[in-house]
mmCIF file of C-alpha atoms in Angstrom:
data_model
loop_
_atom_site.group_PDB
_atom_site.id
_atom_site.type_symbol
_atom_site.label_atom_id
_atom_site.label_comp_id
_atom_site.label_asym_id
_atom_site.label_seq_id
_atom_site.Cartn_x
_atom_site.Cartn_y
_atom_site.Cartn_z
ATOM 1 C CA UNK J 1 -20.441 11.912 39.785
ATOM 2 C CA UNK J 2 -22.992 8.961 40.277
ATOM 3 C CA UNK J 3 -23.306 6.619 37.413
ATOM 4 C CA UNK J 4 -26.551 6.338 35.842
ATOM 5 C CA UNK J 5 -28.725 3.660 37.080
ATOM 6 C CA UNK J 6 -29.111 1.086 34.258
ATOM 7 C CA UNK J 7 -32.481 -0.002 33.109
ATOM 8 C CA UNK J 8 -33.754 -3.570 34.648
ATOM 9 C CA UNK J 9 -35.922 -5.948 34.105
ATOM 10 C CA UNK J 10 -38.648 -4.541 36.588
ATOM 11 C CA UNK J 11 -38.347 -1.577 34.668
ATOM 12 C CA UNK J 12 -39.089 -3.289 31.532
ATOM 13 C CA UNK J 13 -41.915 -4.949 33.225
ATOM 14 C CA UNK J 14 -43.599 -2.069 34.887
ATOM 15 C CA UNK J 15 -43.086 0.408 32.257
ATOM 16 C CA UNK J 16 -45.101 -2.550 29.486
ATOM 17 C CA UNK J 17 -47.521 -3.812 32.214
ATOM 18 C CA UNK J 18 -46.602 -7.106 32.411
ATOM 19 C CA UNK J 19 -44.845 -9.597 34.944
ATOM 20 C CA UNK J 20 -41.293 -9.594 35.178
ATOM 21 C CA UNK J 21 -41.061 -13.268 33.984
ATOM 22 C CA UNK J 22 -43.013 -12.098 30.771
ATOM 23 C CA UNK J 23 -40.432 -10.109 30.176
ATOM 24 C CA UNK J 24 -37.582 -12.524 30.485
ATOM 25 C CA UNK J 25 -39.662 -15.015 28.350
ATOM 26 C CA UNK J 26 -39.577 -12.101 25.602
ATOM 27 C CA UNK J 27 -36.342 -12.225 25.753
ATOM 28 C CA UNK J 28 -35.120 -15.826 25.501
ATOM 29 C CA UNK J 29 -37.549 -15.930 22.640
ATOM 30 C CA UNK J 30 -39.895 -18.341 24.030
ATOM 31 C CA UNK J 31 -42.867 -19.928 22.250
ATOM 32 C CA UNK J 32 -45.758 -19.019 24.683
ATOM 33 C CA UNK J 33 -45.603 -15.510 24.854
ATOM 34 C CA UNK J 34 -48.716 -13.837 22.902
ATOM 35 C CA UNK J 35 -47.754 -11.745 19.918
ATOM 36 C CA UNK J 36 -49.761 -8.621 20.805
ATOM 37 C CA UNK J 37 -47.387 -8.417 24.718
ATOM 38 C CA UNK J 38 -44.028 -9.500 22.534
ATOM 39 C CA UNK J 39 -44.208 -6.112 20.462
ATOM 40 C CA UNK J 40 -45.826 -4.325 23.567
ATOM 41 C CA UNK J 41 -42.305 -5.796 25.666
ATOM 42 C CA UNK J 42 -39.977 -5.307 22.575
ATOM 43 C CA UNK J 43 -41.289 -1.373 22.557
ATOM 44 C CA UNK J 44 -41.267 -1.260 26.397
ATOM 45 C CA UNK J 45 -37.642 -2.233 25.942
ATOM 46 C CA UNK J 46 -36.739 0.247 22.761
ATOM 47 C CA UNK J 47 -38.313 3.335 24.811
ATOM 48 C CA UNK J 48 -36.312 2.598 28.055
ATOM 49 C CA UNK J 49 -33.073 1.667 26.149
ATOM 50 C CA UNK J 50 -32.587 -1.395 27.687
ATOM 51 C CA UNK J 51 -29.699 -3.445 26.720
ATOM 52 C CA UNK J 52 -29.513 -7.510 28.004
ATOM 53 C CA UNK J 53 -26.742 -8.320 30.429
ATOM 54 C CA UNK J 54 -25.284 -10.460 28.253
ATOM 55 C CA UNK J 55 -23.007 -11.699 31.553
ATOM 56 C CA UNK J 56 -25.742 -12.671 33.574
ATOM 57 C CA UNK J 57 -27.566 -14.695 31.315
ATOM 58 C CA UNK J 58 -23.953 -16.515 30.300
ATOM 59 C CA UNK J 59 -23.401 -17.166 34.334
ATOM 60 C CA UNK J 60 -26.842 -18.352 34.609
ATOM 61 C CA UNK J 61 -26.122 -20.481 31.941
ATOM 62 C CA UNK J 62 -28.537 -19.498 29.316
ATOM 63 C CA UNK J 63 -28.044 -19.471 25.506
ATOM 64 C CA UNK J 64 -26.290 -15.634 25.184
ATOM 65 C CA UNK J 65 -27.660 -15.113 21.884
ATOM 66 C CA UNK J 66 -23.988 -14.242 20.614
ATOM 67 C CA UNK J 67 -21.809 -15.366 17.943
ATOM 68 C CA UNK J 68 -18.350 -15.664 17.594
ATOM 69 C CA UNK J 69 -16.435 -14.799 14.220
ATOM 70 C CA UNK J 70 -12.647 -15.850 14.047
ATOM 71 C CA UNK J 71 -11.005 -14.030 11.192
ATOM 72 C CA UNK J 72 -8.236 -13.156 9.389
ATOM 73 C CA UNK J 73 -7.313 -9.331 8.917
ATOM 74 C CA UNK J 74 -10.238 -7.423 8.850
ATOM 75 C CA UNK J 75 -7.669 -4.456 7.090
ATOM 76 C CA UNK J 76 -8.380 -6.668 3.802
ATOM 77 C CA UNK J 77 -11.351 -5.934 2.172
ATOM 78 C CA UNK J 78 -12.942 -8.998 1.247
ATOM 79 C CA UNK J 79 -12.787 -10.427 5.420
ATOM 80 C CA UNK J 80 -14.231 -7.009 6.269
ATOM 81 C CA UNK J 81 -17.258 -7.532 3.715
ATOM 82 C CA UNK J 82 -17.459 -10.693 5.160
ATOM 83 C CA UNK J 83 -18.109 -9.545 8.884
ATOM 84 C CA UNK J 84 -19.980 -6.914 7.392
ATOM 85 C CA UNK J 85 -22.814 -9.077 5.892
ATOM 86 C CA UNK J 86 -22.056 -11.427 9.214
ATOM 87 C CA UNK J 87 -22.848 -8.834 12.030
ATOM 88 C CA UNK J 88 -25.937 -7.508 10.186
ATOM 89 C CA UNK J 89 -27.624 -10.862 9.434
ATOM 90 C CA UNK J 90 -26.969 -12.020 12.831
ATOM 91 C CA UNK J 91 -28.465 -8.702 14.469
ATOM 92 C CA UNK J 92 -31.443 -9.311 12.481
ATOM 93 C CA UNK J 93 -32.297 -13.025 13.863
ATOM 94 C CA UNK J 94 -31.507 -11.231 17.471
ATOM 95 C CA UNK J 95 -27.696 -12.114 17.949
ATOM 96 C CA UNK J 96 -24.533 -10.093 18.762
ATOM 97 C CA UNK J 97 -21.163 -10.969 16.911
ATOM 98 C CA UNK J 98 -17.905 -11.036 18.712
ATOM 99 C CA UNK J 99 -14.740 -11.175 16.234
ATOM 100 C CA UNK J 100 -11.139 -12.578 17.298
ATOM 101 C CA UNK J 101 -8.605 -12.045 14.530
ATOM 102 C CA UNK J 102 -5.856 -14.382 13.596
ATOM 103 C CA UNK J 103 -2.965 -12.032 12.242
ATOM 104 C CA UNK J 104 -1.473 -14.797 11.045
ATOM 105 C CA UNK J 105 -2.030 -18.693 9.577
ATOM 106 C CA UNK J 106 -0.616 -20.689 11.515
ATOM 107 C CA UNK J 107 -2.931 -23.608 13.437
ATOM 108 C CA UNK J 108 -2.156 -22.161 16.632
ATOM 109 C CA UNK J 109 -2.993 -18.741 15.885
ATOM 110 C CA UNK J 110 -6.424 -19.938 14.761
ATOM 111 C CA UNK J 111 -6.716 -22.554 17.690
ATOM 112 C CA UNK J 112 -6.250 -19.232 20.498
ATOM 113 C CA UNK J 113 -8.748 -16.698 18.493
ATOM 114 C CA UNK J 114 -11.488 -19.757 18.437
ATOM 115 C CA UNK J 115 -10.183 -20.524 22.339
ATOM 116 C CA UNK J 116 -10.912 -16.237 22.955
ATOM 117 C CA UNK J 117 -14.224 -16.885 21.882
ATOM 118 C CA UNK J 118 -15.208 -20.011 23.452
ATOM 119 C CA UNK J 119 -14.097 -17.793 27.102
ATOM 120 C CA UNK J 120 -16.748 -15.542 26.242
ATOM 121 C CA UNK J 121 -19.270 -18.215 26.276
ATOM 122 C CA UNK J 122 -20.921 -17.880 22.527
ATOM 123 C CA UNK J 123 -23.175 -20.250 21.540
ATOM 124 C CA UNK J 124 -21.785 -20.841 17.676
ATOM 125 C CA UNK J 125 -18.542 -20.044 15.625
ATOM 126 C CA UNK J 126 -18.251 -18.950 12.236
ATOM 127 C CA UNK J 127 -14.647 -19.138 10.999
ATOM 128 C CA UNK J 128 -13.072 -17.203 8.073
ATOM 129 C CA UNK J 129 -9.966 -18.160 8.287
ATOM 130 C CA UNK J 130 -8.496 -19.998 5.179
ATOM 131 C CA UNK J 131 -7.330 -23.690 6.583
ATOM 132 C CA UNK J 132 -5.733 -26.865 5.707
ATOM 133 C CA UNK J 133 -8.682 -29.917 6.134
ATOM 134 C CA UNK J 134 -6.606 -31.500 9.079
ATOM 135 C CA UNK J 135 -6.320 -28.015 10.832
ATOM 136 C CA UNK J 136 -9.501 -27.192 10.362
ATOM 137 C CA UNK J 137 -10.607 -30.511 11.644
ATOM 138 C CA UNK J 138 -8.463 -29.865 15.166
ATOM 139 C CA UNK J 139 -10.247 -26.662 14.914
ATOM 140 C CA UNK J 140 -13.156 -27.968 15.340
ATOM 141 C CA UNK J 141 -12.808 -30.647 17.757
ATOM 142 C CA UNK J 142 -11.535 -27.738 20.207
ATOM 143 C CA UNK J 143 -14.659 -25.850 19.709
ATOM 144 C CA UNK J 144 -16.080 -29.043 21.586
ATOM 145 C CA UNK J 145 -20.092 -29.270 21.428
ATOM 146 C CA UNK J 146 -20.206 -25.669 19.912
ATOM 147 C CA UNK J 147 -21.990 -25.388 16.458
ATOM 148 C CA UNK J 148 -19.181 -24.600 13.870
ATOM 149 C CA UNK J 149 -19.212 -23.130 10.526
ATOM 150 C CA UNK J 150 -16.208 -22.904 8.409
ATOM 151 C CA UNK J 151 -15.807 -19.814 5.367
ATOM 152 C CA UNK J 152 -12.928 -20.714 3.971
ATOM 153 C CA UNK J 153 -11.530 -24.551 3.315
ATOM 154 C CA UNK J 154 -11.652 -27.048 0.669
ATOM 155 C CA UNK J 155 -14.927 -27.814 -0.634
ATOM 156 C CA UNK J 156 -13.820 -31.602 -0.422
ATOM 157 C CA UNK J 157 -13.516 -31.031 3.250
ATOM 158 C CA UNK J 158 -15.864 -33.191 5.580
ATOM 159 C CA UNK J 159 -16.822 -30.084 7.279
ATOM 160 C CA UNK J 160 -20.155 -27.816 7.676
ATOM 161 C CA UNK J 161 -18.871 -25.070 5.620
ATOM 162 C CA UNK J 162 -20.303 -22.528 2.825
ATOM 163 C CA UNK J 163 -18.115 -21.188 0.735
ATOM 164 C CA UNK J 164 -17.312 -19.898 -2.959
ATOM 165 C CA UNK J 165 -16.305 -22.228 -5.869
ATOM 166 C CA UNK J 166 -12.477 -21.370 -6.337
ATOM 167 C CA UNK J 167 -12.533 -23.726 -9.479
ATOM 168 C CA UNK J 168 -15.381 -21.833 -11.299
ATOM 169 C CA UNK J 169 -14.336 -18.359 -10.332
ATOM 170 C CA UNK J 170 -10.645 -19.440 -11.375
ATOM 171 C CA UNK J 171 -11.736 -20.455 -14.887
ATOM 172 C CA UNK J 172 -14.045 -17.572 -15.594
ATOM 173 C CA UNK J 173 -11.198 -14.937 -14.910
ATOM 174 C CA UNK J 174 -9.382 -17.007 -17.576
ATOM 175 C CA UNK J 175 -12.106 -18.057 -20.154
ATOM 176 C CA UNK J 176 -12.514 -14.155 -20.106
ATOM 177 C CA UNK J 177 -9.325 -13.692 -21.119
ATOM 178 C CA UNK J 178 -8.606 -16.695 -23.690
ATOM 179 C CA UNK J 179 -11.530 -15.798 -25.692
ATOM 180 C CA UNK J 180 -10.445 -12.258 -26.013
ATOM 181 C CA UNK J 181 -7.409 -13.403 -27.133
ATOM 182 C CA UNK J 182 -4.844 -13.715 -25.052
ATOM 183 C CA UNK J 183 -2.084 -16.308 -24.293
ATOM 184 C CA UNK J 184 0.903 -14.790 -22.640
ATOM 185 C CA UNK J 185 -0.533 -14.306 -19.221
ATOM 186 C CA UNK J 186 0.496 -13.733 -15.824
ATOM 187 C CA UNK J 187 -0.753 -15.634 -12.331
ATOM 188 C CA UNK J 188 -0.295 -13.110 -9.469
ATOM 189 C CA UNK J 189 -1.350 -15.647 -6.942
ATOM 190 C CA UNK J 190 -1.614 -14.758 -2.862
ATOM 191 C CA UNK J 191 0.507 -16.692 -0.507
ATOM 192 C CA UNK J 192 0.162 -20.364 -0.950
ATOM 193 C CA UNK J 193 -0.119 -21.149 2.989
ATOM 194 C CA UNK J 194 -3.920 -20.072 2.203
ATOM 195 C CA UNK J 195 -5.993 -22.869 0.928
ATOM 196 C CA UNK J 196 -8.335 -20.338 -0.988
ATOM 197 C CA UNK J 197 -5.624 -18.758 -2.843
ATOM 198 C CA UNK J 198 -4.178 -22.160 -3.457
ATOM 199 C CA UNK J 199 -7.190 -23.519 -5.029
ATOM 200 C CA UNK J 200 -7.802 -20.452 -7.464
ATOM 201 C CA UNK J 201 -4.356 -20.994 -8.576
ATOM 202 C CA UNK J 202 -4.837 -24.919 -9.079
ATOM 203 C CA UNK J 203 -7.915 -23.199 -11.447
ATOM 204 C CA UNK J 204 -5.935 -21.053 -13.497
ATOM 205 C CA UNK J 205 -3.031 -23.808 -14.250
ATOM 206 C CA UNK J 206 -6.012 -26.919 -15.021
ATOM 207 C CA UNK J 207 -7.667 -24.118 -17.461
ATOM 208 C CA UNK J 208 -4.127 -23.408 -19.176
ATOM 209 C CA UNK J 209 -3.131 -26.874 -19.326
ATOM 210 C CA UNK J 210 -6.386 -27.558 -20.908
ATOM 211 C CA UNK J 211 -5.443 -25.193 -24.100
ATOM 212 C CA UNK J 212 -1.783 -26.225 -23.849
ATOM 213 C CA UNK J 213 -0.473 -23.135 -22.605
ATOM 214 C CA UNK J 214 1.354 -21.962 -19.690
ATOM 215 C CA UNK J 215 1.947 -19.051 -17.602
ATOM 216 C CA UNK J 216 3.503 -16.153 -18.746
ATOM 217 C CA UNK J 217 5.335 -15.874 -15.119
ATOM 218 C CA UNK J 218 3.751 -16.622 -11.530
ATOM 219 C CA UNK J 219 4.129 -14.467 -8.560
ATOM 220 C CA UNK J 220 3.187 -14.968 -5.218
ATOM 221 C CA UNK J 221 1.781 -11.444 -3.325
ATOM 222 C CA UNK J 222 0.337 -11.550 0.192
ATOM 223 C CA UNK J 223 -3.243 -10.286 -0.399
ATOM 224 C CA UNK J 224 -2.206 -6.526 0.020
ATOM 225 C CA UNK J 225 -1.955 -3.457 -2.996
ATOM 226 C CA UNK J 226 1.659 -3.100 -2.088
ATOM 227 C CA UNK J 227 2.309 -6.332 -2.782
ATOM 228 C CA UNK J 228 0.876 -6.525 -6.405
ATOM 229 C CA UNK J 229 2.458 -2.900 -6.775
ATOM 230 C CA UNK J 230 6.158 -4.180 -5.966
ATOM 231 C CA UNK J 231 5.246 -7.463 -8.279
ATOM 232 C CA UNK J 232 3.777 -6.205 -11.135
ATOM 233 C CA UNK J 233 6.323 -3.612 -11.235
ATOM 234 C CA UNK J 234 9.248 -5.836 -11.531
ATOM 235 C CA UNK J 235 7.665 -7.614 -13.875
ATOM 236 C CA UNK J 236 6.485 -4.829 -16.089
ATOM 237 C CA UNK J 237 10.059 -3.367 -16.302
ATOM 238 C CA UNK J 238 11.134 -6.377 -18.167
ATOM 239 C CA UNK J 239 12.321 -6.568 -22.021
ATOM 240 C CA UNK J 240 9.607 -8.983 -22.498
ATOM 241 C CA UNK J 241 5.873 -8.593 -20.566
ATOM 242 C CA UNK J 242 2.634 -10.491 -20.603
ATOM 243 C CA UNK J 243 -0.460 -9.373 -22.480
ATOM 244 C CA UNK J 244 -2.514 -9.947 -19.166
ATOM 245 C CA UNK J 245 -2.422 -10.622 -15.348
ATOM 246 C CA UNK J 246 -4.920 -13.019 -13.719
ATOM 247 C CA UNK J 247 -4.656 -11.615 -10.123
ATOM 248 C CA UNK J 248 -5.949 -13.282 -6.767
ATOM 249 C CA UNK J 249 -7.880 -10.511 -5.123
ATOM 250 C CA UNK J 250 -9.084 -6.980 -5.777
ATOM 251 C CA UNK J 251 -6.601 -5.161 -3.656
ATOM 252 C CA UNK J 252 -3.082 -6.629 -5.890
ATOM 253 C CA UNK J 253 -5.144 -5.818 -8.371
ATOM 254 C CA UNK J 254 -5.258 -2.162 -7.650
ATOM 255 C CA UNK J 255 -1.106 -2.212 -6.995
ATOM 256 C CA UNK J 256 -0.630 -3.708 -10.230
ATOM 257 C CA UNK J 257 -3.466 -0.873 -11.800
ATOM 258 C CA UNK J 258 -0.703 1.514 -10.559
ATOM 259 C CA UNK J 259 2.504 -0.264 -11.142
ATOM 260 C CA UNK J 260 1.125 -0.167 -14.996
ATOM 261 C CA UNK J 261 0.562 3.589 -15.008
ATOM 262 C CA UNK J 262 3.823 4.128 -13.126
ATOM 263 C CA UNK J 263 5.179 2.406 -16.157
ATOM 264 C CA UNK J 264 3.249 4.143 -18.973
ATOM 265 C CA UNK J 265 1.417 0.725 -19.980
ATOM 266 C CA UNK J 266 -2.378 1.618 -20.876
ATOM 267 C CA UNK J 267 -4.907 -0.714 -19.591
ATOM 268 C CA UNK J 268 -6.583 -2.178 -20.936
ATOM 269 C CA UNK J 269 -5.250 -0.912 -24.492
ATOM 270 C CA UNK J 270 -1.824 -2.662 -23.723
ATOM 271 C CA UNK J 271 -2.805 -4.763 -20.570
ATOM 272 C CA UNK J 272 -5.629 -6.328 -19.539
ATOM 273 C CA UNK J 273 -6.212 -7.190 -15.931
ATOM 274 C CA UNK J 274 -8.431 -9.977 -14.128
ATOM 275 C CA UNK J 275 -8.827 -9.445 -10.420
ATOM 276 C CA UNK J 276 -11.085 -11.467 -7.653
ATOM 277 C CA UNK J 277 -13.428 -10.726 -4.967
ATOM 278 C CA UNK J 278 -15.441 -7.905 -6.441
ATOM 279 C CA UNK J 279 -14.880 -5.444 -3.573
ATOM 280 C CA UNK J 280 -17.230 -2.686 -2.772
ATOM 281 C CA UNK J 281 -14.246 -0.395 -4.365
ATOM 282 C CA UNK J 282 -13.176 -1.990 -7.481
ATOM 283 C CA UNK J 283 -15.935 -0.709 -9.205
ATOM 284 C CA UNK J 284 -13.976 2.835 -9.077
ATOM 285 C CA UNK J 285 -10.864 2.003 -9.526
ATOM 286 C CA UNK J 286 -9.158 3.768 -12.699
ATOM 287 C CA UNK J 287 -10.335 1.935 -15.025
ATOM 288 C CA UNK J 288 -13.221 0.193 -13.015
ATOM 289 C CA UNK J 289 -12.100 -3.120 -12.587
ATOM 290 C CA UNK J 290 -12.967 -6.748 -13.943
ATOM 291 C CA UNK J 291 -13.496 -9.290 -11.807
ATOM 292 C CA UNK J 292 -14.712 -12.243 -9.897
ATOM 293 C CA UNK J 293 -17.630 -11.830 -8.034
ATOM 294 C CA UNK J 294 -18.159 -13.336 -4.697
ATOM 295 C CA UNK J 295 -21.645 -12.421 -3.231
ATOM 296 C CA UNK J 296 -19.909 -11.788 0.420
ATOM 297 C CA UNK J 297 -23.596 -10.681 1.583
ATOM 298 C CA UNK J 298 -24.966 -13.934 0.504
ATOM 299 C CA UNK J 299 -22.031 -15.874 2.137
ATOM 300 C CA UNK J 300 -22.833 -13.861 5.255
ATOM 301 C CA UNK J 301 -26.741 -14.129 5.512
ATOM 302 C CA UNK J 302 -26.264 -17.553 4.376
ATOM 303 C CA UNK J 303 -23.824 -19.013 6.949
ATOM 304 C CA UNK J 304 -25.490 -16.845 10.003
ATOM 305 C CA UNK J 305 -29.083 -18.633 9.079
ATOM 306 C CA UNK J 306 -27.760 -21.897 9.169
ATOM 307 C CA UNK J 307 -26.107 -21.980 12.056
ATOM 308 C CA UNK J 308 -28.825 -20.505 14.204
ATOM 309 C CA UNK J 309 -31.231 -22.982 12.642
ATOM 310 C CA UNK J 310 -28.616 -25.130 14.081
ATOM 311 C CA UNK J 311 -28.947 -23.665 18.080
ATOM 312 C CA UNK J 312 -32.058 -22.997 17.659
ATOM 313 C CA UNK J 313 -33.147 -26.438 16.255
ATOM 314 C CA UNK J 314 -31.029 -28.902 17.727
ATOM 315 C CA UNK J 315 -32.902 -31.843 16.974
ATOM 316 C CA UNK J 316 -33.227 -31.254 13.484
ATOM 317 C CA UNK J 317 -30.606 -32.491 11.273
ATOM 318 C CA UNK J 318 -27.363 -30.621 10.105
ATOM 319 C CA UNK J 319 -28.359 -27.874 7.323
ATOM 320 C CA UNK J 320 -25.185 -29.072 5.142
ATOM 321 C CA UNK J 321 -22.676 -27.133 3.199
ATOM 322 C CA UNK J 322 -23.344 -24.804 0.232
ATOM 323 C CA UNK J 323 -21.411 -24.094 -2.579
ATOM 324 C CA UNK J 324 -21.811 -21.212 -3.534
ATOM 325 C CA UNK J 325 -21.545 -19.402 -7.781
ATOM 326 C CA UNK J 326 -18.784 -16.510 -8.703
ATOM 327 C CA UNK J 327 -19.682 -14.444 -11.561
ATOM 328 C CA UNK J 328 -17.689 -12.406 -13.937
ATOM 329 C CA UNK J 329 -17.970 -8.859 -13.749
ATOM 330 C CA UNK J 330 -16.924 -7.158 -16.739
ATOM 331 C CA UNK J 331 -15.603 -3.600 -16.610
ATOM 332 C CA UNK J 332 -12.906 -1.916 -18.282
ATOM 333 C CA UNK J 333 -9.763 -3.366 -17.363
ATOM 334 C CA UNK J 334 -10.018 -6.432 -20.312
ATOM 335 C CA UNK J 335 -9.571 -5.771 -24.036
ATOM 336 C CA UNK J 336 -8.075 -8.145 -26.439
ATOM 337 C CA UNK J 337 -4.120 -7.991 -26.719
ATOM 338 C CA UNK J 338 -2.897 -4.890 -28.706
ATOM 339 C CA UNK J 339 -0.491 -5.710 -32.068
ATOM 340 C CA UNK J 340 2.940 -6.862 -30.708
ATOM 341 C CA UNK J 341 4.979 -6.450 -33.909
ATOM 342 C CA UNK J 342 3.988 -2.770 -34.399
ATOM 343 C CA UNK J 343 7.662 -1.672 -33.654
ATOM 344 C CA UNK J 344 7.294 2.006 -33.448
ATOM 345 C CA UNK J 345 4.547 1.601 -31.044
ATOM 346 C CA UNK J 346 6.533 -0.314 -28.980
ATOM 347 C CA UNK J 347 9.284 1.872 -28.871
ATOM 348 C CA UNK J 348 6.971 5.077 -28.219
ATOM 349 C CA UNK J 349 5.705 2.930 -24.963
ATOM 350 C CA UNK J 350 9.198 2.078 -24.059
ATOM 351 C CA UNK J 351 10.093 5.540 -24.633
ATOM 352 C CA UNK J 352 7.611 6.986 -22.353
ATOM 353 C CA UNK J 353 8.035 4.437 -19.688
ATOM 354 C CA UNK J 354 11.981 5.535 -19.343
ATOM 355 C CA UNK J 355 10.445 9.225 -19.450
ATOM 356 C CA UNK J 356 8.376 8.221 -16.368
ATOM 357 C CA UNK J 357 11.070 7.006 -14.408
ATOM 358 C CA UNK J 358 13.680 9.802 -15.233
ATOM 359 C CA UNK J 359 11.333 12.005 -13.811
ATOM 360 C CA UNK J 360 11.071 9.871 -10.397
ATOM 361 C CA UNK J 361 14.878 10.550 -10.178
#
């Protein structure tokens, strides 16, 4: 069976009535092209289905009007958001994404997904990838003349970078919870090898230090629900438990949601729980979560315009870094603490807890 003849140039040409080098001026965007034969061109193009060969141009040495994205597990939800709002904002200013994923974060890992990308001849790099400021600065001197963006550093970092303000979203999470109340409370932190969840847990200590407190117990999780499950359940089987749980992301949020079910622990009646990210889903978990917000659509639009002002403005100077606002999103997960020294309450919880677990037997 032949295979199909793919649409060309000529076609594109012939079938809109113009030259063939109109057509290729369409296409690399140029300045002198009338408006009226652009749309006639860009139609020609949608009607015959044509698709660029993204090769040629790169051999020729043209701009390929493609992006590269290294990132960290797109199975996590807030990455995935992230290349969400990335691919569409760059398809809209005329670019295709290409992603590279770094399973883990070590500076090699990171160094081969950017070095992937670079062999596939895009013209920028946006990395989400949380990194140390002298790893991220090797990063980017291997990206060579390449426009680079960075999603996920320190904000003290002499890099081009947008990101969100760990700090602020740290002390929100626990100004929400102080001010309904409590004081014994838990940090489920994610693994400390990532500056971002690093920096939220710098947050949370500053703000308890501040009021003289400190945590109830820290735990370190990897990001994932089964982490914050297995956590949250050893520490909700103890004699003595916290009256809340500051968590790092959404998804340990919704492991420790069902470690405290598992356990017969009402939230928020009997614990309240924090999470960060504001995923698409924690809106429905049971009960809808509160949380951090990070605007991952913003972040997205945000870091794609800036750096195609950047290849498509060279001469103009850098756009600079943004830092970007969290926000609090109250939902049900948050109440103030319940009374501690009502004894026969307690024992009814503990009762029904050991209920629970006799029946898992």
């Amino acid at each position: 069976m032949n295979k199909p003849r793919s649409v060309t140039l000529e076609d594109v040409a012939r079938h809109a009535g113009v030259s063939y080098q109109t057509v290729s001026r369409v296409l690399n965007q140029a300045a002198q092209v009338a408006e009226k034969t652009r749309i006639r061109v860009e139609a020609a193009m949608n009607e015959l289905n044509y698709v660029p060969n993204r090769m040629a141009q790169q051999l020729a040495g043209k701009q390929s009007f493609t992006l590269g994205l290294a990132s960290t597990n797109l199975a996590l939800n807030a990455p995935s958001q992230g290349a969400s709002a990335i691919k569409t904002r760059a398809s809209q200013l005329g670019y295709h994404v290409v992603i590279s994923m770094v399973e883990d974060l070590q500076l090699q890992s990171c160094r081969a997904a950017v070095n992937e990308l670079i062999a596939q001849r895009v013209d920028g790099i946006l990395i989400n990838v949380p990194l140390e400021t002298a790893n991220a600065l090797e990063v980017k001197q291997c990206c060579g003349n390449l426009p680079v963006l960075f999603l996920d550093v320190d904000p003290q970092a002499d890099l081009l970078s947008i990101l969100f303000d760990p700090g602020e979203g740290a002390r929100q999470g626990l100004n929400h919870l102080l001010a309904l109340g409590h004081r014994d409370i838990a940090l489920l932190t994610g693994p400390l090898e990532s500056v971002s969840a690093r920096l939220r847990y710098q947050g949370w200590l500053g703000g308890l230090t501040e009021q003289q407190l400190t945590p109830f117990n820290v735990l370190h999780g990897d990001w994932s629900s089964a982490s914050g499950y297995q956590l949250a359940l050893t520490l909700l089987n103890q004699p003595q438990r916290p009256t809340a749980i500051l968590v790092a992301n959404d998804q340990m949020a919704l492991g420790v949601l069902r470690a405290a079910h598992q356990c017969g622990i009402a939230v928020p009646q009997h614990l309240s729980v924090v999470g960060y990210d504001d995923t698409e889903d924690s809106a429905y978990f049971q009960p809808p979560l509160t949380t951090i917000a990070q605007d991952f659509r913003l972040s997205g639009r945000e870091s794609v315009t800036r750096l195609v002002q950047m290849l498509e403005n060279p001469s103009q100077a850098n756009p600079g870094s943004l830092l970007l606002n969290t926000t609090l999103m109250e939902r049900q997960t948050t109440s103030p603490p319940g009374e501690r020294t009502d004894s026969a309450k307690s024992l009814a919880l503990e009762l029904k807890r050991i209920a629970r677990q006799l029946e898992q037997l």
